Short mmCIF file of C-alpha atoms in Angstrom, two decimals:
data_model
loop_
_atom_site.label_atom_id
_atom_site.label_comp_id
_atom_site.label_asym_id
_atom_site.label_seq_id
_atom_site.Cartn_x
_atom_site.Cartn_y
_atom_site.Cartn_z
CA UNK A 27 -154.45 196.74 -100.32
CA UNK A 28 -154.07 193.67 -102.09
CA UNK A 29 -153.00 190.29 -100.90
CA UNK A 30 -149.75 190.43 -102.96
CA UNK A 31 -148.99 193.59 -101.22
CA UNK A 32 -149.56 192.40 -98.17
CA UNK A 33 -147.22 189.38 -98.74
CA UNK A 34 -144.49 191.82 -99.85
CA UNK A 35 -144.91 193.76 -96.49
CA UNK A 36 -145.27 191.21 -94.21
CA UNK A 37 -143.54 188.76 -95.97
CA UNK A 38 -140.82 189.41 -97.77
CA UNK A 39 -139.53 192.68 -96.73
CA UNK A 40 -137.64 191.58 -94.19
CA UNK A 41 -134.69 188.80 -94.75
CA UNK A 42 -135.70 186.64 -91.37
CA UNK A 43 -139.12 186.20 -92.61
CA UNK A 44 -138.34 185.68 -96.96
CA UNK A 45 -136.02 183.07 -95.97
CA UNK A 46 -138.35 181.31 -93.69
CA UNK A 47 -141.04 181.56 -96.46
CA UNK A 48 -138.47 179.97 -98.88
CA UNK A 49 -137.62 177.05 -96.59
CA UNK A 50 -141.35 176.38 -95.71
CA UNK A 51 -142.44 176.80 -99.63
CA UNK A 52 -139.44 174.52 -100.30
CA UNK A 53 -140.91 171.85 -97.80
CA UNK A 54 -144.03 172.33 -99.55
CA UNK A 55 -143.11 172.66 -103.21
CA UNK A 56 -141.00 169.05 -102.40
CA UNK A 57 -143.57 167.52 -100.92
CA UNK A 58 -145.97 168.15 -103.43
CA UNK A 59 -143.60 168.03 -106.75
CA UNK A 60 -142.44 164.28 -105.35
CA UNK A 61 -145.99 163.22 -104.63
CA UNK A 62 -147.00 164.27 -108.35
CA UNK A 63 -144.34 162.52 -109.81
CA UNK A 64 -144.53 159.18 -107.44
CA UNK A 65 -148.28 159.08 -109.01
CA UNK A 66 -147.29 160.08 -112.62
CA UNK A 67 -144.83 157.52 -112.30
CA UNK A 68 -147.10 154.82 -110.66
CA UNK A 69 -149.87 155.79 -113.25
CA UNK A 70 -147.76 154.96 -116.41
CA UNK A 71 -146.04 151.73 -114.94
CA UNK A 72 -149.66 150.08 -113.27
CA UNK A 73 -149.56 146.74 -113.03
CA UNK A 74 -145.82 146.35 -113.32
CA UNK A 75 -144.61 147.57 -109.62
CA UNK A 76 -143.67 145.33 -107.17
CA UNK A 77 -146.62 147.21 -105.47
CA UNK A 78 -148.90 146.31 -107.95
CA UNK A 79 -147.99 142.25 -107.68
CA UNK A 80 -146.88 142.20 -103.91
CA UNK A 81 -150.81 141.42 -102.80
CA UNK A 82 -150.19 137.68 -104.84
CA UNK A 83 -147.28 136.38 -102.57
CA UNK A 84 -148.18 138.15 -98.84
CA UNK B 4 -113.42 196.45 -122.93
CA UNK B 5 -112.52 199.27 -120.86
CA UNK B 6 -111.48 199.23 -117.25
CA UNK B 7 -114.53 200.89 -116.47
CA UNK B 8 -116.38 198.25 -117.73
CA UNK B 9 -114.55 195.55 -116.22
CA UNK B 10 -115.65 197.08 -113.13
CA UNK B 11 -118.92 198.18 -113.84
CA UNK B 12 -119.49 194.42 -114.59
CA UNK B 13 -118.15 193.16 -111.32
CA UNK B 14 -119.91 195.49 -109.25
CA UNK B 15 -123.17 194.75 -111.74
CA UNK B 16 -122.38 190.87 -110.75
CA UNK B 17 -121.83 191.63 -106.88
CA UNK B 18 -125.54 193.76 -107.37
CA UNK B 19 -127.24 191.33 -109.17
CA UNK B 20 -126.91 188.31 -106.48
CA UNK B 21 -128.49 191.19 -103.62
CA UNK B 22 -130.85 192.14 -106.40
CA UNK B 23 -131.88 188.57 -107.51
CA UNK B 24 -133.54 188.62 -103.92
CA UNK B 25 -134.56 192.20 -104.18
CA UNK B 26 -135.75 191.96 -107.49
CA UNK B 27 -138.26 189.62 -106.53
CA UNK B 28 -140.08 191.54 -104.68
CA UNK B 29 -139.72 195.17 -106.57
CA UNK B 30 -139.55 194.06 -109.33
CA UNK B 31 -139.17 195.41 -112.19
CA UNK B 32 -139.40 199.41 -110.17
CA UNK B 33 -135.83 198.28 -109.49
CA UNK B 34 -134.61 198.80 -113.25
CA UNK B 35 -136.00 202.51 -113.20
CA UNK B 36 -134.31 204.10 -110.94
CA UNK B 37 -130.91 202.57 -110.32
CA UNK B 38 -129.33 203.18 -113.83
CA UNK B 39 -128.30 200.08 -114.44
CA UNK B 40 -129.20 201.28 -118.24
CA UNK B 41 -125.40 201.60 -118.82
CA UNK B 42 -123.49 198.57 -117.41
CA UNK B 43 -125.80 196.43 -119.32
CA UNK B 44 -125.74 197.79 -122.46
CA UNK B 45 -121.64 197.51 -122.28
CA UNK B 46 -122.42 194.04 -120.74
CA UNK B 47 -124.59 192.76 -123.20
CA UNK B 48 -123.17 194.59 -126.69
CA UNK B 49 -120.62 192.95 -128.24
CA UNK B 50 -117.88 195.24 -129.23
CA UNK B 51 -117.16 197.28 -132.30
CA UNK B 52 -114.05 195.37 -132.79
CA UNK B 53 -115.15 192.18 -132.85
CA UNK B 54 -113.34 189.08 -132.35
CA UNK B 55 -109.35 189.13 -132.84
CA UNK B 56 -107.60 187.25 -135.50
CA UNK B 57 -106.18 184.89 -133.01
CA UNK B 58 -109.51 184.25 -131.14
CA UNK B 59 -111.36 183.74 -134.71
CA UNK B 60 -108.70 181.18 -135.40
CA UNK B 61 -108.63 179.22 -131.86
CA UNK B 62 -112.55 178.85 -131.55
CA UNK B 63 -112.71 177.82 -135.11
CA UNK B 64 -110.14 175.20 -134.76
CA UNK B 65 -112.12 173.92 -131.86
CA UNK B 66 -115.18 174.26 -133.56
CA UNK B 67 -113.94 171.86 -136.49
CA UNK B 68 -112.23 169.34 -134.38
CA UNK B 69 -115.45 169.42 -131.78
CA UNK B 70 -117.99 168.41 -134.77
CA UNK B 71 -115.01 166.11 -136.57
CA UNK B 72 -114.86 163.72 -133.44
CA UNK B 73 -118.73 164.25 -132.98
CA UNK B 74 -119.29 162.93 -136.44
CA UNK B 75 -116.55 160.00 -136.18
CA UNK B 76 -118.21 158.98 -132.83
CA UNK B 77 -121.96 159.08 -134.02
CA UNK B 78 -120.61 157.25 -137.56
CA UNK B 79 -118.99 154.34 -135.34
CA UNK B 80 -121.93 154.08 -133.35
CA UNK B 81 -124.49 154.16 -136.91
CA UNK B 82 -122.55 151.92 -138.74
CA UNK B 83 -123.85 148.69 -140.17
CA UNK B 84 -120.91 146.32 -138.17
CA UNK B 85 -121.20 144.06 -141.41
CA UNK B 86 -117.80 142.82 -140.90
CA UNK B 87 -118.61 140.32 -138.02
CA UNK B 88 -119.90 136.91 -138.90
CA UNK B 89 -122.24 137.17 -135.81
CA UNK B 90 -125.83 138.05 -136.68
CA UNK B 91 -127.27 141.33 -134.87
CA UNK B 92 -130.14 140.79 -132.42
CA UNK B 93 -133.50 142.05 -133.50
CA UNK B 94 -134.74 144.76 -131.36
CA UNK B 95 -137.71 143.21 -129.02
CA UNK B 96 -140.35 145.29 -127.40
CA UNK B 97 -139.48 145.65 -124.17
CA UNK B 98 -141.69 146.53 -121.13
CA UNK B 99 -138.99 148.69 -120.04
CA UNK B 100 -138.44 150.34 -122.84
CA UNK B 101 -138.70 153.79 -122.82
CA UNK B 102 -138.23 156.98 -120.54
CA UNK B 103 -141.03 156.67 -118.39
CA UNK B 104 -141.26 152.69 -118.26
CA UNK B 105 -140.29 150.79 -115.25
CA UNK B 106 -139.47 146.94 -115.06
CA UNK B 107 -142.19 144.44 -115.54
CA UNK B 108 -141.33 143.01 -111.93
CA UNK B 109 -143.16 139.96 -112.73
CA UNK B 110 -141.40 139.33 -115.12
CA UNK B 111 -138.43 139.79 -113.29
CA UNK B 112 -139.39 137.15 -110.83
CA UNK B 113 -140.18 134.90 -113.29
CA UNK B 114 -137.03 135.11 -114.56
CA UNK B 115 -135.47 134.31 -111.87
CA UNK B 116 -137.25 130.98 -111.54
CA UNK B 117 -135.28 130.28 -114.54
CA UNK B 118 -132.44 131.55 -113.32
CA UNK B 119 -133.13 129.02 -110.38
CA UNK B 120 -134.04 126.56 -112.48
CA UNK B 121 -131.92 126.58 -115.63
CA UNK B 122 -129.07 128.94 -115.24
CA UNK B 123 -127.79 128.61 -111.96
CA UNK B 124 -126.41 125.22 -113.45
CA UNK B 125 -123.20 126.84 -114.98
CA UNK B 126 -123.63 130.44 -114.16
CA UNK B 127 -122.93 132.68 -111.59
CA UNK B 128 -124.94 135.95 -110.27
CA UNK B 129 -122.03 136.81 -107.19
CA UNK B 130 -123.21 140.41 -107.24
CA UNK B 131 -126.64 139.81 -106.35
CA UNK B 132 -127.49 139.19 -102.89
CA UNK B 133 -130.86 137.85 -101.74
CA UNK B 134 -131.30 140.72 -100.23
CA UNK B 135 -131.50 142.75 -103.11
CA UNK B 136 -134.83 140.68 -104.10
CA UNK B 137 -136.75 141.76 -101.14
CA UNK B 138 -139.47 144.00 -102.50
CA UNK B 139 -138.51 144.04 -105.91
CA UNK B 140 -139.60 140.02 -107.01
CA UNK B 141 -140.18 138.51 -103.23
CA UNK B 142 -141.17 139.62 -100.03
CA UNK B 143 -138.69 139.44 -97.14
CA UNK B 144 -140.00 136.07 -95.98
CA UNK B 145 -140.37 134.52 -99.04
CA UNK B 146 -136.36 136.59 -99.88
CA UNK B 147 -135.41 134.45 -96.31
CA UNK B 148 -136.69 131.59 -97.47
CA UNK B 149 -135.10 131.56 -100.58
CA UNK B 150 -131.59 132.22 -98.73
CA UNK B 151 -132.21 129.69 -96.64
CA UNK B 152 -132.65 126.66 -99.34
CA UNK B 153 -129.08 127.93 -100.27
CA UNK B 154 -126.03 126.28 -98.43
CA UNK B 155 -123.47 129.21 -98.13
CA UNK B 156 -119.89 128.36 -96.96
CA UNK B 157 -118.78 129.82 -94.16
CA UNK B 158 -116.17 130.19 -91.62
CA UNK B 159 -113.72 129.45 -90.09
CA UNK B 160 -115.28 128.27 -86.89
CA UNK B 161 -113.51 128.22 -83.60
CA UNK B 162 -111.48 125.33 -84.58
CA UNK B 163 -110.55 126.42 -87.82
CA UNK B 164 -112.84 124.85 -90.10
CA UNK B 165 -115.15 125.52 -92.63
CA UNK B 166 -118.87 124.45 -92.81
CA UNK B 167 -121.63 124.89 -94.32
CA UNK B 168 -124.70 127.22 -93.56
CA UNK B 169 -128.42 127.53 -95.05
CA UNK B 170 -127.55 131.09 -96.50
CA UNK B 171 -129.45 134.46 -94.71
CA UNK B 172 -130.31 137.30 -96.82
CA UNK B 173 -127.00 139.15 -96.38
CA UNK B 174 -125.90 135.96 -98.34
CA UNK B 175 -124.99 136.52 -102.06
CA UNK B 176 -126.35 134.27 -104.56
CA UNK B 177 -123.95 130.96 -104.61
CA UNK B 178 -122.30 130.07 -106.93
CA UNK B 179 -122.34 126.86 -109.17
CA UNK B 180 -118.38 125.91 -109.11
CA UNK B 181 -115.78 127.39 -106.29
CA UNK B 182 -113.72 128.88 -108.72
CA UNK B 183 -112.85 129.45 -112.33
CA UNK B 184 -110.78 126.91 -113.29
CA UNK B 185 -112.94 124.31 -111.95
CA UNK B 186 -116.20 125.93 -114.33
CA UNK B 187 -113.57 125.76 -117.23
CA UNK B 188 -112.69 122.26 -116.37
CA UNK B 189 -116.62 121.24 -116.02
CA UNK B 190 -117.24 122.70 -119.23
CA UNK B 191 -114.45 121.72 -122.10
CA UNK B 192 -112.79 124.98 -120.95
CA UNK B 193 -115.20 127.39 -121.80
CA UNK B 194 -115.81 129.92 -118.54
CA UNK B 195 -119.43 130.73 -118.36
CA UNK B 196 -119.47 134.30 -117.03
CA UNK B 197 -121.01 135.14 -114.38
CA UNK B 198 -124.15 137.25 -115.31
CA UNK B 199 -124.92 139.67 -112.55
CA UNK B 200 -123.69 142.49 -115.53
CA UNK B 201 -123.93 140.52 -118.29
CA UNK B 202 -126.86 142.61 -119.81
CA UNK B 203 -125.10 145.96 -119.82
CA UNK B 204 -121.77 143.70 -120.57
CA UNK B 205 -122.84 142.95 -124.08
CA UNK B 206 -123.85 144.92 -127.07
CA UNK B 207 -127.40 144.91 -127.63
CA UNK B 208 -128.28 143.82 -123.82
CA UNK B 209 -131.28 142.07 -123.35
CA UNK B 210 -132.19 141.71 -126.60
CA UNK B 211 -128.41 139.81 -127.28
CA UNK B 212 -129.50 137.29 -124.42
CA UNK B 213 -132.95 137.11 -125.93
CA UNK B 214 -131.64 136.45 -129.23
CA UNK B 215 -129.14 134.13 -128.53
CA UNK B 216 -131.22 132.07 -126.18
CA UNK B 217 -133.85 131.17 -128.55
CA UNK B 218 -131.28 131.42 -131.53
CA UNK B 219 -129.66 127.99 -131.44
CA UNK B 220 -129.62 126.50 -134.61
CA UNK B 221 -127.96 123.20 -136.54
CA UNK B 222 -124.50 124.54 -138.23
CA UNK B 223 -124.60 125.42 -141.56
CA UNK B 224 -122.12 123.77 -144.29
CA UNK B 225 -118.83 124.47 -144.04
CA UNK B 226 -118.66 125.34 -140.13
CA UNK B 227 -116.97 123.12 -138.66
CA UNK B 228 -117.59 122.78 -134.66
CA UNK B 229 -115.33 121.08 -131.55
CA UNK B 230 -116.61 118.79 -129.39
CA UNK B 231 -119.22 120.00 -126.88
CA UNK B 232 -119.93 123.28 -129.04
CA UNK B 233 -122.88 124.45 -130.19
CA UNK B 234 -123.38 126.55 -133.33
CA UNK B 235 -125.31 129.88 -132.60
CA UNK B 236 -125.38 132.85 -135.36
CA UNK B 237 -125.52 135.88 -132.31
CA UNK B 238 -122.71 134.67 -131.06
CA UNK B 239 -119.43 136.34 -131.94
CA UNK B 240 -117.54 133.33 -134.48
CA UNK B 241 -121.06 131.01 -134.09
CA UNK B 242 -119.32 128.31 -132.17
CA UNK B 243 -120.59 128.31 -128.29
CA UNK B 244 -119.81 125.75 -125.73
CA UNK B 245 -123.11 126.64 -124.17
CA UNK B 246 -125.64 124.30 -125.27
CA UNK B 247 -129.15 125.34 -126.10
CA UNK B 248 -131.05 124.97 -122.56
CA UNK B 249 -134.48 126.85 -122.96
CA UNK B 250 -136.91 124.80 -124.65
CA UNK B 251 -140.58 124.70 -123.92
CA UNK B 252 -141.50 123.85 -120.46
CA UNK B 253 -137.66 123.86 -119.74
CA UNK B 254 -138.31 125.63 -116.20
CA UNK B 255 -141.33 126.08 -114.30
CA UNK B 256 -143.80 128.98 -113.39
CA UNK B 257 -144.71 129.70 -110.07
CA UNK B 258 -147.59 132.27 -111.65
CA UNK B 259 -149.16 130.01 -113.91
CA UNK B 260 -147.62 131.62 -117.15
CA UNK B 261 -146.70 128.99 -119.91
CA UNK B 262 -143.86 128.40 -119.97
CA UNK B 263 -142.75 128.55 -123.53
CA UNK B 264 -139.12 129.23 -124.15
CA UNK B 265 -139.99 132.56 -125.85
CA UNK B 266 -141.08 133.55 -122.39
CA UNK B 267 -138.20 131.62 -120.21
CA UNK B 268 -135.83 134.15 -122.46
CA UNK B 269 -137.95 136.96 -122.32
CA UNK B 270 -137.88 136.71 -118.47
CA UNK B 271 -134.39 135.89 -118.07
CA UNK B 272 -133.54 138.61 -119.81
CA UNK B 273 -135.59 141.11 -118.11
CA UNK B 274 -134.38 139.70 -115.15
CA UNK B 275 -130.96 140.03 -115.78
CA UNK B 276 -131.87 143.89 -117.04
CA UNK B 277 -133.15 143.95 -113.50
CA UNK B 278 -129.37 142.04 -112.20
CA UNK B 279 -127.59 144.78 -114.51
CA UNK B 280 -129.22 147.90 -113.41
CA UNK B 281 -130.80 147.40 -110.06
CA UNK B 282 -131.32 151.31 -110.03
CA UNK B 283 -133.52 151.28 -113.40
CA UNK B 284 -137.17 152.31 -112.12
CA UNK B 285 -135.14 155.17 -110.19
CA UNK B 286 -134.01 156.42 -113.24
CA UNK B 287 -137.29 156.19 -115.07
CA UNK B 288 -138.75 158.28 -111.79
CA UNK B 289 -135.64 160.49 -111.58
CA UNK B 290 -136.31 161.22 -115.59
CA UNK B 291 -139.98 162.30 -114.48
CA UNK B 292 -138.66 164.38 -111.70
CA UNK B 293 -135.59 165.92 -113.86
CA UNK B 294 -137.91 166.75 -116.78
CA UNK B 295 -140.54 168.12 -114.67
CA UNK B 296 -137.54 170.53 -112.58
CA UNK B 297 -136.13 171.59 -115.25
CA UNK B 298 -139.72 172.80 -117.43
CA UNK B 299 -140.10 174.94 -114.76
CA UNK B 300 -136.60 176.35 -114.10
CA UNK B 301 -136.39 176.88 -118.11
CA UNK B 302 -139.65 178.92 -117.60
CA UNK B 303 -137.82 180.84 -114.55
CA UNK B 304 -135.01 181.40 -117.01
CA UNK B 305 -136.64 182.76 -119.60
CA UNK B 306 -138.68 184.99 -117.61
CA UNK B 307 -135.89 186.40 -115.69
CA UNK B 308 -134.08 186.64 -119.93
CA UNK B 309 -136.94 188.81 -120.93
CA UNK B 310 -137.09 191.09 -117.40
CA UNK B 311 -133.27 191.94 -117.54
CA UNK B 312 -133.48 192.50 -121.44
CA UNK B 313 -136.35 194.62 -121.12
CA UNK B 314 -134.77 198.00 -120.54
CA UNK B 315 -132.24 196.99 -123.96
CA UNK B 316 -135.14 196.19 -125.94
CA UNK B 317 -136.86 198.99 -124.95
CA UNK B 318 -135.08 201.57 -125.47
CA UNK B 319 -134.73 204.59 -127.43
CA UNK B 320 -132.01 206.44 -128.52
CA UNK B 321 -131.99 209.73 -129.09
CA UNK B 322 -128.96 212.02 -130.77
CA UNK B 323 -129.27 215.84 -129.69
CA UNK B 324 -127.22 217.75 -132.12
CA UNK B 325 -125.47 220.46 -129.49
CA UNK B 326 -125.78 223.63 -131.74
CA UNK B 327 -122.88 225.90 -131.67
CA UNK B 328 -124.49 229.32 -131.09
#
């Protein structure tokens, strides 16, 4: 039996259970997709943040 | 479309939200067996009529007048504007140009040292509070300390009068005269505006401000100026009432950057960018975020294109001829 077999069965047969796994891959999918982008983000503008310049006046 | 088709389609669309949910897990099992071979097809054909005269005739007007004002409104916006007597601001590189490119925030503090230094003379900034510098040019105590070198008017107290307060970083930014006909009447009755949206307030933006800062020339022949004006070629008729103010060492750095007045109106503009759109770098990060989102929901959409069109593009006709014995 594969694993994507088993995820079907155990899963997302049953509505309780595919709607839990879409709220807990949606916490996870967030998380992640707004990390990635903070540090995409960060990566492009370095040395132009108020992040990058706050260390000179604290 | 016939009736049966109407219906076929709204019981397909009533199916297709359970089966969006199913179909993720079956699958595409679920297109064998259900016969949804037939709804689609009369979904997804167009008919053999085509479109009606009257149809043909309403989307096409649309159609015309939908490009015609699209055309007009991208003409207006390429045109040369030669008629003005105002000279068009070059276009300067700016840090923030771009989608992905946030504000140079030291920049942005730096300009407002000139702001401090220079500007606040005659101008204005009422919709910017010290608050809103805190963590995008200063720190909160350096943000307090600012606010509090700031006498705010308050009041009235419990007998009715009005002091004044060092300001607190609720405090907007003071301004230089209480009211507009006393700046008129400090400055041979020109108003200078207040700036806190004078970036996105004039065409060209920061590069208008940069221009016209460092633009100040002497008045060619034949232009005659009033008293107190100034002749400057970016501004709209050449005579302003604002004299020129930047000039090298004209305001102080507290970085250690020279202060040449290249870079006091490079600042100031960014800085009043910064005044203009507080919510820029969100944007830039939102325009990460939105690109990003929508990649993968156009993948999602095209996948889930191909898997319904499958069974259509797939299929095979076939004409038995009944034979009459």
């Amino acid at each position: 039996m594969s694993a994507w077999t088993t995820l079907n069965r155990v899963v997302f047969k049953r509505t309780s259970t595919f709607f839990l796994a879409a709220a807990a891959g949606t916490f996870f999918f967030e998380r992640t997709f707004d990390v990635a982008s903070v540090a995409l983000f960060e990566s492009i503008n370095k040395g132009k943040l108020w992040k990058d310049i706050k260390h000179k006046y604290e | 479309m016939t009736k049966s088709c109407q219906w076929n389609q709204l019981s397909l669309r009533r199916f297709s939200i359970m089966a969006s949910a199913v179909g993720r897990i079956c699958g595409a099992r679920l297109l064998k067996n259900y016969g949804l071979v037939a709804p689609q097809v009369c979904q997804l054909s167009t008919g053999a009529q085509g479109w009606t005269k009257n149809r043909k005739l309403w989307l096409s007007t649309v159609g015309v007048v939908g490009s015609g004002v699209g055309a007009l409104l991208f003409a207006l916006e390429q045109s040369v504007q030669a008629s003005g007597s105002e000279a068009h601001a070059p276009h300067q590189p700016w840090s923030h140009d771009g989608w992905f490119k946030s504000l140079d925030h030291a920049s942005v503090r730096r300009g407002y040292e000139v702001y401090k230094q220079v500007c606040r003379a005659c101008h204005s900034l009422q919709y910017i509070a010290f608050r809103n510098l805190v963590n995008v040019t200063h720190t909160e105590e350096e943000a307090k300390a600012e606010a509090a070198e700031a006498m705010i008017k308050d009041g009235p107290d419990e007998e009715g009068n009005y002091f004044e307060r060092p300001g607190k970083l609720s405090d907007y930014l003071p301004s230089p005269y209480p009211n507009e006909n006393a700046a008129r009447a400090a400055n041979n009755g020109a108003y200078p505006p207040d700036l806190s949206l004078i970036c996105s307030g004039r065409k060209g933006g920061e590069d208008y401000i940069f221009a016209l800062l460092t633009g100040y020339m002497d008045a060619p022949a034949g232009v005659v100026l009033r008293e107190g004006q100034n002749y400057n070629p970016y501004f709209p008729g050449g005579a302003i009432s604002m004299a020129q103010v930047l000039f090298d060492e004209a305001a102080e750095y507290s970085d250690g950057t020279p202060a040449t007045a290249s870079q006091l109106a490079k600042d100031v503009a960014t800085f009043l960018r910064w005044c203009s759109e507080p919510e820029l770098d969100d944007r830039r990060l939102m325009t990460i975020k939105a690109i990003g989102m929508f990649s993968m929901l156009a993948a999602v959409a095209y996948y889930f294109k191909r898997h319904k069109w499958s069974t259509l593009k797939s299929r095979k006709l076939a004409y038995k001829p009944v034979s009459k014995k």
